[in-house]
Amino acid sequence: MKISPINTWLPLTAEPLLIAGPCGAESLEQLMATAKGLKELNKISLFRAGVWKPRTRPNAFEGKGEEALKWLNEVKKEFGFKITVEVANAQHTELALKYGIDVLWIGARTTVNPFSVQEIADVLKGVDIPVMVKNPVHADLQLWIGALERINNSGITKLAAVHRGFHFHDKTKYRNNPLWQLPIELRTLFPELPIICDPSHISGNRELIPSVAQKALDLGMNGLMIESHFDPSVALSDAEQQLTPKQLGELISKLILRKEVCTEDAVNKLSELRNIIDEIDEELIHVLKKRTQIIEQIGNYKKEHNITIFQLERWQELLRTRIQLAQKLGLSPNHVEKICQLLHEESIRIQNGLMNK
Ligand code: PEP
Ligand code: MN
């Protein structure tokens, strides 16, 4: 993918890069009051508002549509903000372009549907407008990449990904499970692609937002999208997760910015520590080789003596003792359990191979 650096299409007002505004555009008054509070912070680079809201059940607040695009132009005139809205189909996209919206974003419920994304991409052929693509609702990295590629194939290089967490079948403290390894994998595959974190939709409540925002900065994400409403208690959608502009200002002032480029001292210290990690990893791989050799001996013995590969008691005992040791050493038992499971799977695979020879 050919990607333009984010500073070529979104001038930075202050660090970290911040996109803020209400979940939904409800009225001109609501937008003006919110924008006024956000302008005073002097830290917002882009004003967001949903004008078409994808709601789970009908009869909830579904956004004000075209009328709200007019209000957003008032916000732009009054406060000088660049504006971004969510588009979910071709008609939304055409209207957003007609009203001079500066940046479009594709929501999580749209990213899941290649037909809708393609429909938007087709409208954007030959148009020079930045597009941000939220991750799909479920944890499918390929689907996220596919949506970015569809938009990119239309000639849009001003692209960003937005990490807003993933639906999870079990209850967690988050509204949407962050699964940080997914945006990290996206960064590894497309280092030039800016990734913006949306702590509001990950958290689902005000209390969790600061820690999620900090974690995003710690991981080197390029910016934050945070929902803000002049009075969240009367918000027509996502009331529990919106912050007043003042609360947002307090949150930002507490965030710690991490530098990507380090001082010479830091580079030296890190490279010293990384050398040690390299050696440890090498040792680990040698230990794995030794383990494999013993597994082969066990496999051959079981084959000669007609013994089944999987021995439940042995496996339970192995897991129990390893987790116990992990706990004693202050390692995460969960992490060690996952490693044991991988080792066990590999052991079964090797022994199966020997049996079938
Ligand atoms: C939103 O940003 O208000 C929104 C609907 O988000 P998502 O698509 O991430 O659910
Ligand atoms: Mn919302």
Short mmCIF file of C-alpha atoms and ligand atoms in Angstrom, two decimals:
data_model
loop_
_atom_site.label_atom_id
_atom_site.label_comp_id
_atom_site.label_asym_id
_atom_site.label_seq_id
_atom_site.Cartn_x
_atom_site.Cartn_y
_atom_site.Cartn_z
CA MET A 1 0.00 0.00 0.00
CA LYS A 2 1.20 3.50 -0.83
CA ILE A 3 0.55 5.63 2.27
CA SER A 4 0.99 9.39 2.80
CA PRO A 5 2.41 10.41 6.18
CA ILE A 6 -0.33 11.60 8.51
CA ASN A 7 1.20 15.07 8.99
CA THR A 8 0.64 15.74 5.27
CA TRP A 9 -3.15 15.66 5.77
CA LEU A 10 -3.73 16.28 9.45
CA PRO A 11 -1.69 19.16 10.89
CA LEU A 12 -0.85 18.49 14.53
CA THR A 13 -2.37 20.99 16.98
CA ALA A 14 -0.62 19.46 20.00
CA GLU A 15 0.90 16.16 20.98
CA PRO A 16 -0.46 13.54 21.10
CA LEU A 17 -2.57 13.83 17.96
CA LEU A 18 -6.17 14.09 19.15
CA ILE A 19 -9.47 13.57 17.39
CA ALA A 20 -12.43 14.48 19.58
CA GLY A 21 -16.09 15.29 19.41
CA PRO A 22 -19.40 13.70 20.32
CA CYS A 23 -20.45 10.18 19.45
CA GLY A 24 -23.36 11.62 17.50
CA ALA A 25 -24.29 15.05 16.14
CA GLU A 26 -27.56 15.72 18.00
CA SER A 27 -28.28 19.42 17.44
CA LEU A 28 -26.50 22.58 16.37
CA GLU A 29 -26.45 23.72 20.01
CA GLN A 30 -24.89 20.46 21.23
CA LEU A 31 -22.19 20.63 18.54
CA MET A 32 -21.42 24.29 19.20
CA ALA A 33 -21.22 23.88 22.98
CA THR A 34 -18.98 20.84 22.63
CA ALA A 35 -16.77 22.43 19.97
CA LYS A 36 -16.39 25.57 22.11
CA GLY A 37 -15.13 23.51 25.04
CA LEU A 38 -12.79 21.52 22.82
CA LYS A 39 -11.43 24.63 21.09
CA GLU A 40 -10.46 26.06 24.47
CA LEU A 41 -8.25 23.05 25.12
CA ASN A 42 -6.13 24.00 22.11
CA LYS A 43 -5.17 20.40 21.61
CA ILE A 44 -7.66 18.99 19.12
CA SER A 45 -6.54 18.37 15.51
CA LEU A 46 -9.82 17.01 14.15
CA PHE A 47 -13.46 17.32 15.25
CA ARG A 48 -15.50 14.12 15.01
CA ALA A 49 -19.26 13.48 15.06
CA GLY A 50 -21.43 10.65 13.80
CA VAL A 51 -24.27 11.85 11.60
CA TRP A 52 -25.49 8.35 10.69
CA LYS A 53 -25.36 6.08 13.74
CA PRO A 54 -25.34 2.31 13.20
CA ARG A 55 -27.50 1.13 16.10
CA THR A 56 -27.98 -2.45 17.21
CA ARG A 57 -31.78 -2.13 17.65
CA PRO A 58 -34.19 0.06 15.70
CA ASN A 59 -35.77 3.11 17.31
CA ALA A 60 -32.55 4.16 19.01
CA PHE A 61 -31.00 7.50 17.99
CA GLU A 62 -29.90 6.91 14.41
CA GLY A 63 -28.33 10.29 13.72
CA LYS A 64 -29.57 13.45 12.04
CA GLY A 65 -28.11 12.79 8.58
CA GLU A 66 -27.80 15.59 6.03
CA GLU A 67 -29.06 18.26 8.42
CA ALA A 68 -26.16 17.49 10.75
CA LEU A 69 -23.66 17.98 7.91
CA LYS A 70 -24.89 21.57 7.71
CA TRP A 71 -24.37 22.04 11.47
CA LEU A 72 -20.85 20.64 11.16
CA ASN A 73 -20.09 23.27 8.57
CA GLU A 74 -21.16 25.86 11.15
CA VAL A 75 -18.71 24.32 13.63
CA LYS A 76 -15.99 24.51 11.01
CA LYS A 77 -16.74 28.18 10.27
CA GLU A 78 -16.98 29.20 13.91
CA PHE A 79 -13.99 27.31 15.34
CA GLY A 80 -11.81 26.44 12.35
CA PHE A 81 -11.86 22.71 13.08
CA LYS A 82 -11.33 20.16 10.34
CA ILE A 83 -14.30 17.76 10.48
CA THR A 84 -14.60 13.98 10.24
CA VAL A 85 -17.78 11.87 10.00
CA GLU A 86 -18.55 8.17 9.64
CA VAL A 87 -19.75 6.92 6.27
CA ALA A 88 -21.30 3.49 5.85
CA ASN A 89 -22.47 3.46 2.24
CA ALA A 90 -22.20 5.24 -1.12
CA GLN A 91 -24.95 7.73 -0.35
CA HIS A 92 -23.35 8.82 2.94
CA THR A 93 -20.05 9.25 1.13
CA GLU A 94 -21.54 11.37 -1.65
CA LEU A 95 -23.26 13.60 0.90
CA ALA A 96 -20.13 13.96 3.03
CA LEU A 97 -18.20 15.02 -0.09
CA LYS A 98 -20.98 17.41 -1.12
CA TYR A 99 -20.79 19.15 2.28
CA GLY A 100 -16.99 19.45 2.22
CA ILE A 101 -16.26 17.11 5.13
CA ASP A 102 -12.45 16.97 5.53
CA VAL A 103 -11.85 13.37 6.60
CA LEU A 104 -14.08 10.27 6.37
CA TRP A 105 -14.08 7.29 8.66
CA ILE A 106 -15.46 3.82 8.13
CA GLY A 107 -17.04 2.30 11.25
CA ALA A 108 -16.44 -1.13 12.74
CA ARG A 109 -19.81 -2.45 11.56
CA THR A 110 -19.04 -1.40 7.98
CA THR A 111 -15.46 -2.71 7.84
CA VAL A 112 -16.89 -6.22 8.30
CA ASN A 113 -18.74 -5.95 4.98
CA PRO A 114 -16.58 -5.92 1.83
CA PHE A 115 -19.61 -4.93 -0.31
CA SER A 116 -20.18 -1.76 1.70
CA VAL A 117 -16.49 -0.91 1.80
CA GLN A 118 -16.21 -1.41 -1.98
CA GLU A 119 -19.26 0.77 -2.54
CA ILE A 120 -17.58 3.58 -0.57
CA ALA A 121 -14.26 2.99 -2.36
CA ASP A 122 -16.02 3.30 -5.75
CA VAL A 123 -17.42 6.73 -4.83
CA LEU A 124 -13.93 7.82 -3.75
CA LYS A 125 -12.18 6.96 -7.05
CA GLY A 126 -10.29 10.07 -8.14
CA VAL A 127 -11.25 11.99 -4.98
CA ASP A 128 -8.52 13.38 -2.73
CA ILE A 129 -9.82 12.88 0.80
CA PRO A 130 -8.29 11.15 3.84
CA VAL A 131 -10.03 8.02 5.11
CA MET A 132 -9.71 6.31 8.48
CA VAL A 133 -10.74 2.66 8.70
CA LYS A 134 -11.84 1.27 12.05
CA ASN A 135 -11.08 -2.35 12.81
CA PRO A 136 -13.92 -4.78 12.08
CA VAL A 137 -16.11 -5.76 15.04
CA HIS A 138 -14.53 -9.20 15.23
CA ALA A 139 -10.83 -9.95 15.50
CA ASP A 140 -10.06 -10.59 11.83
CA LEU A 141 -6.89 -8.76 10.80
CA GLN A 142 -7.27 -9.75 7.12
CA LEU A 143 -10.70 -8.12 6.97
CA TRP A 144 -9.25 -4.90 8.40
CA ILE A 145 -6.38 -4.98 5.89
CA GLY A 146 -8.81 -5.83 3.08
CA ALA A 147 -10.91 -2.73 3.81
CA LEU A 148 -7.79 -0.53 3.86
CA GLU A 149 -6.69 -2.05 0.55
CA ARG A 150 -10.08 -1.47 -1.09
CA ILE A 151 -9.90 2.23 -0.19
CA ASN A 152 -6.23 2.40 -1.17
CA ASN A 153 -7.00 0.77 -4.55
CA SER A 154 -9.26 3.75 -5.29
CA GLY A 155 -6.19 5.97 -5.15
CA ILE A 156 -6.60 7.14 -1.54
CA THR A 157 -3.15 7.31 0.07
CA LYS A 158 -4.18 9.53 2.99
CA LEU A 159 -5.14 6.53 5.06
CA ALA A 160 -5.16 5.63 8.74
CA ALA A 161 -6.36 2.64 10.72
CA VAL A 162 -8.39 3.12 13.90
CA HIS A 163 -8.12 0.54 16.66
CA ARG A 164 -11.43 0.44 18.59
CA GLY A 165 -11.25 -3.04 20.08
CA PHE A 166 -13.05 -6.28 19.22
CA HIS A 167 -16.24 -7.99 20.24
CA PHE A 168 -15.54 -10.80 22.69
CA HIS A 169 -17.95 -13.60 23.57
CA ASP A 170 -17.01 -13.57 27.26
CA LYS A 171 -17.64 -10.61 29.52
CA THR A 172 -14.49 -8.56 30.12
CA LYS A 173 -14.02 -5.20 31.80
CA TYR A 174 -13.90 -3.64 28.31
CA ARG A 175 -16.83 -2.92 26.02
CA ASN A 176 -14.59 -4.09 23.18
CA ASN A 177 -11.56 -6.23 23.95
CA PRO A 178 -8.41 -4.34 22.86
CA LEU A 179 -6.38 -7.42 21.72
CA TRP A 180 -3.33 -5.18 21.37
CA GLN A 181 -1.46 -7.82 19.38
CA LEU A 182 -3.68 -7.11 16.35
CA PRO A 183 -2.74 -3.45 15.85
CA ILE A 184 0.87 -4.44 16.61
CA GLU A 185 0.70 -7.03 13.82
CA LEU A 186 -0.83 -4.42 11.49
CA ARG A 187 2.05 -2.07 12.32
CA THR A 188 4.55 -4.84 11.58
CA LEU A 189 2.96 -5.56 8.18
CA PHE A 190 2.46 -1.89 7.18
CA PRO A 191 4.97 0.25 9.10
CA GLU A 192 3.94 3.45 7.25
CA LEU A 193 0.23 3.14 8.06
CA PRO A 194 -0.77 5.49 10.89
CA ILE A 195 -2.77 3.78 13.65
CA ILE A 196 -5.06 5.79 15.86
CA CYS A 197 -6.51 4.32 19.03
CA ASP A 198 -10.13 4.91 20.06
CA PRO A 199 -10.10 4.34 23.83
CA SER A 200 -13.77 5.38 24.12
CA HIS A 201 -15.16 2.39 22.21
CA ILE A 202 -12.61 0.00 23.72
CA SER A 203 -13.53 1.11 27.26
CA GLY A 204 -17.25 1.69 27.07
CA ASN A 205 -17.03 3.66 30.32
CA ARG A 206 -15.20 6.80 31.43
CA GLU A 207 -13.10 5.10 34.12
CA LEU A 208 -11.10 2.87 31.78
CA ILE A 209 -10.29 5.52 29.17
CA PRO A 210 -7.08 6.94 30.75
CA SER A 211 -5.33 3.58 31.06
CA VAL A 212 -6.30 2.52 27.53
CA ALA A 213 -5.14 5.87 26.12
CA GLN A 214 -1.83 5.59 27.94
CA LYS A 215 -1.28 2.05 26.76
CA ALA A 216 -1.89 3.17 23.15
CA LEU A 217 0.80 5.85 23.52
CA ASP A 218 3.16 3.38 25.20
CA LEU A 219 2.78 1.14 22.15
CA GLY A 220 3.64 4.01 19.80
CA MET A 221 0.22 4.57 18.26
CA ASN A 222 -0.01 7.79 16.25
CA GLY A 223 -2.94 9.41 17.99
CA LEU A 224 -6.19 9.06 19.91
CA MET A 225 -9.84 9.42 18.99
CA ILE A 226 -11.88 10.19 22.11
CA GLU A 227 -15.59 10.95 22.36
CA SER A 228 -16.51 14.20 24.06
CA HIS A 229 -19.91 15.78 24.73
CA PHE A 230 -20.59 19.08 26.54
CA ASP A 231 -22.96 17.15 28.84
CA PRO A 232 -22.61 13.35 28.55
CA SER A 233 -25.59 12.81 30.88
CA VAL A 234 -27.95 13.97 28.11
CA ALA A 235 -26.09 12.28 25.21
CA LEU A 236 -28.35 10.30 22.86
CA SER A 237 -25.72 7.58 22.28
CA ASP A 238 -22.70 6.25 24.19
CA ALA A 239 -23.47 8.42 27.25
CA GLU A 240 -21.38 6.30 29.65
CA GLN A 241 -18.16 6.66 27.68
CA GLN A 242 -18.18 10.34 26.72
CA LEU A 243 -16.08 12.93 28.54
CA THR A 244 -16.80 16.62 28.92
CA PRO A 245 -14.19 18.77 27.16
CA LYS A 246 -12.87 19.68 30.63
CA GLN A 247 -12.49 16.01 31.62
CA LEU A 248 -10.77 15.37 28.30
CA GLY A 249 -8.35 18.23 29.02
CA GLU A 250 -7.51 16.72 32.41
CA LEU A 251 -6.98 13.30 30.89
CA ILE A 252 -4.63 14.64 28.21
CA SER A 253 -2.58 16.59 30.73
CA LYS A 254 -1.90 13.35 32.63
CA LEU A 255 -0.80 11.31 29.60
CA ILE A 256 2.89 10.52 29.32
CA LEU A 257 4.30 10.91 25.83
CA ARG A 258 6.86 8.35 24.76
CA LYS A 259 9.61 9.25 22.33
CA GLU A 260 10.21 6.95 19.41
CA VAL A 261 13.65 8.33 18.68
CA CYS A 262 15.84 7.99 21.75
CA THR A 263 18.91 9.83 22.96
CA GLU A 264 22.31 8.24 22.33
CA ASP A 265 22.45 7.09 25.95
CA ALA A 266 19.07 5.41 25.64
CA VAL A 267 20.09 3.76 22.36
CA ASN A 268 23.22 2.36 24.00
CA LYS A 269 21.43 1.11 27.08
CA LEU A 270 18.66 -0.48 25.01
CA SER A 271 21.09 -2.13 22.64
CA GLU A 272 22.99 -3.59 25.63
CA LEU A 273 19.75 -5.06 27.01
CA ARG A 274 18.63 -6.25 23.58
CA ASN A 275 21.93 -8.13 23.16
CA ILE A 276 21.15 -10.02 26.35
CA ILE A 277 17.65 -10.81 25.05
CA ASP A 278 19.20 -12.13 21.82
CA GLU A 279 21.41 -14.48 23.82
CA ILE A 280 18.52 -15.65 25.99
CA ASP A 281 16.38 -16.37 22.91
CA GLU A 282 19.21 -18.34 21.37
CA GLU A 283 19.51 -20.37 24.57
CA LEU A 284 15.74 -20.93 24.57
CA ILE A 285 15.85 -22.34 21.03
CA HIS A 286 18.71 -24.66 21.96
CA VAL A 287 16.70 -25.85 24.97
CA LEU A 288 13.73 -26.46 22.65
CA LYS A 289 15.98 -28.56 20.41
CA LYS A 290 17.01 -30.66 23.42
CA ARG A 291 13.38 -31.07 24.44
CA THR A 292 12.49 -32.22 20.92
CA GLN A 293 15.23 -34.86 20.97
CA ILE A 294 13.88 -36.33 24.22
CA ILE A 295 10.33 -36.26 22.83
CA GLU A 296 11.55 -38.29 19.86
CA GLN A 297 13.05 -40.86 22.22
CA ILE A 298 9.76 -41.03 24.12
CA GLY A 299 7.81 -41.31 20.85
CA ASN A 300 9.97 -44.16 19.58
CA TYR A 301 9.67 -45.98 22.91
CA LYS A 302 5.86 -45.64 22.93
CA LYS A 303 5.71 -46.91 19.36
CA GLU A 304 7.85 -49.98 20.12
CA HIS A 305 5.76 -50.78 23.20
CA ASN A 306 2.33 -49.90 21.76
CA ILE A 307 1.65 -47.16 24.30
CA THR A 308 -0.81 -44.33 23.47
CA ILE A 309 0.73 -40.94 22.77
CA PHE A 310 -1.58 -38.86 24.94
CA GLN A 311 -1.41 -39.62 28.64
CA LEU A 312 -3.93 -37.47 30.48
CA GLU A 313 -2.40 -37.83 33.94
CA ARG A 314 1.07 -36.95 32.73
CA TRP A 315 -0.26 -33.86 30.95
CA GLN A 316 -2.21 -32.68 34.03
CA GLU A 317 0.83 -33.23 36.21
CA LEU A 318 3.08 -31.34 33.78
CA LEU A 319 0.73 -28.39 33.62
CA ARG A 320 0.27 -28.29 37.40
CA THR A 321 3.98 -28.34 38.22
CA ARG A 322 4.92 -25.76 35.56
CA ILE A 323 2.22 -23.36 36.68
CA GLN A 324 3.27 -23.83 40.29
CA LEU A 325 6.87 -23.03 39.43
CA ALA A 326 5.79 -20.00 37.40
CA GLN A 327 3.83 -18.70 40.39
CA LYS A 328 6.80 -19.24 42.68
CA LEU A 329 9.03 -17.24 40.33
CA GLY A 330 6.52 -14.43 39.91
CA LEU A 331 5.78 -15.24 36.25
CA SER A 332 2.29 -14.98 34.84
CA PRO A 333 0.72 -18.47 35.28
CA ASN A 334 -1.51 -17.74 32.30
CA HIS A 335 1.49 -17.03 30.07
CA VAL A 336 3.30 -20.19 31.21
CA GLU A 337 0.14 -22.25 30.73
CA LYS A 338 -0.12 -21.03 27.13
CA ILE A 339 3.52 -21.95 26.48
CA CYS A 340 2.95 -25.43 27.99
CA GLN A 341 -0.03 -25.91 25.72
CA LEU A 342 2.06 -25.02 22.66
CA LEU A 343 4.85 -27.34 23.79
CA HIS A 344 2.37 -30.13 24.37
CA GLU A 345 0.73 -29.67 20.95
CA GLU A 346 4.15 -29.82 19.31
CA SER A 347 5.09 -32.91 21.32
CA ILE A 348 1.91 -34.69 20.18
CA ARG A 349 2.58 -33.66 16.58
CA ILE A 350 6.13 -35.06 16.67
CA GLN A 351 5.05 -38.34 18.31
CA ASN A 352 2.18 -38.73 15.84
CA GLY A 353 4.66 -38.34 13.00
CA LEU A 354 6.84 -41.08 14.47
CA MET A 355 3.88 -43.48 14.96
CA ASN A 356 2.82 -43.06 11.34
CA LYS A 357 6.29 -43.64 9.87
C1 PEP B 1 -18.37 5.76 16.74
O1 PEP B 1 -17.20 6.12 16.52
O2 PEP B 1 -19.22 6.45 17.30
C2 PEP B 1 -18.75 4.38 16.34
C3 PEP B 1 -19.97 4.06 15.95
O3 PEP B 1 -17.73 3.56 16.48
P1 PEP B 1 -17.50 2.02 16.05
O4 PEP B 1 -17.69 1.96 14.57
O5 PEP B 1 -16.07 1.84 16.46
O6 PEP B 1 -18.44 1.20 16.85
MN MN B 2 -19.87 6.16 19.80
#
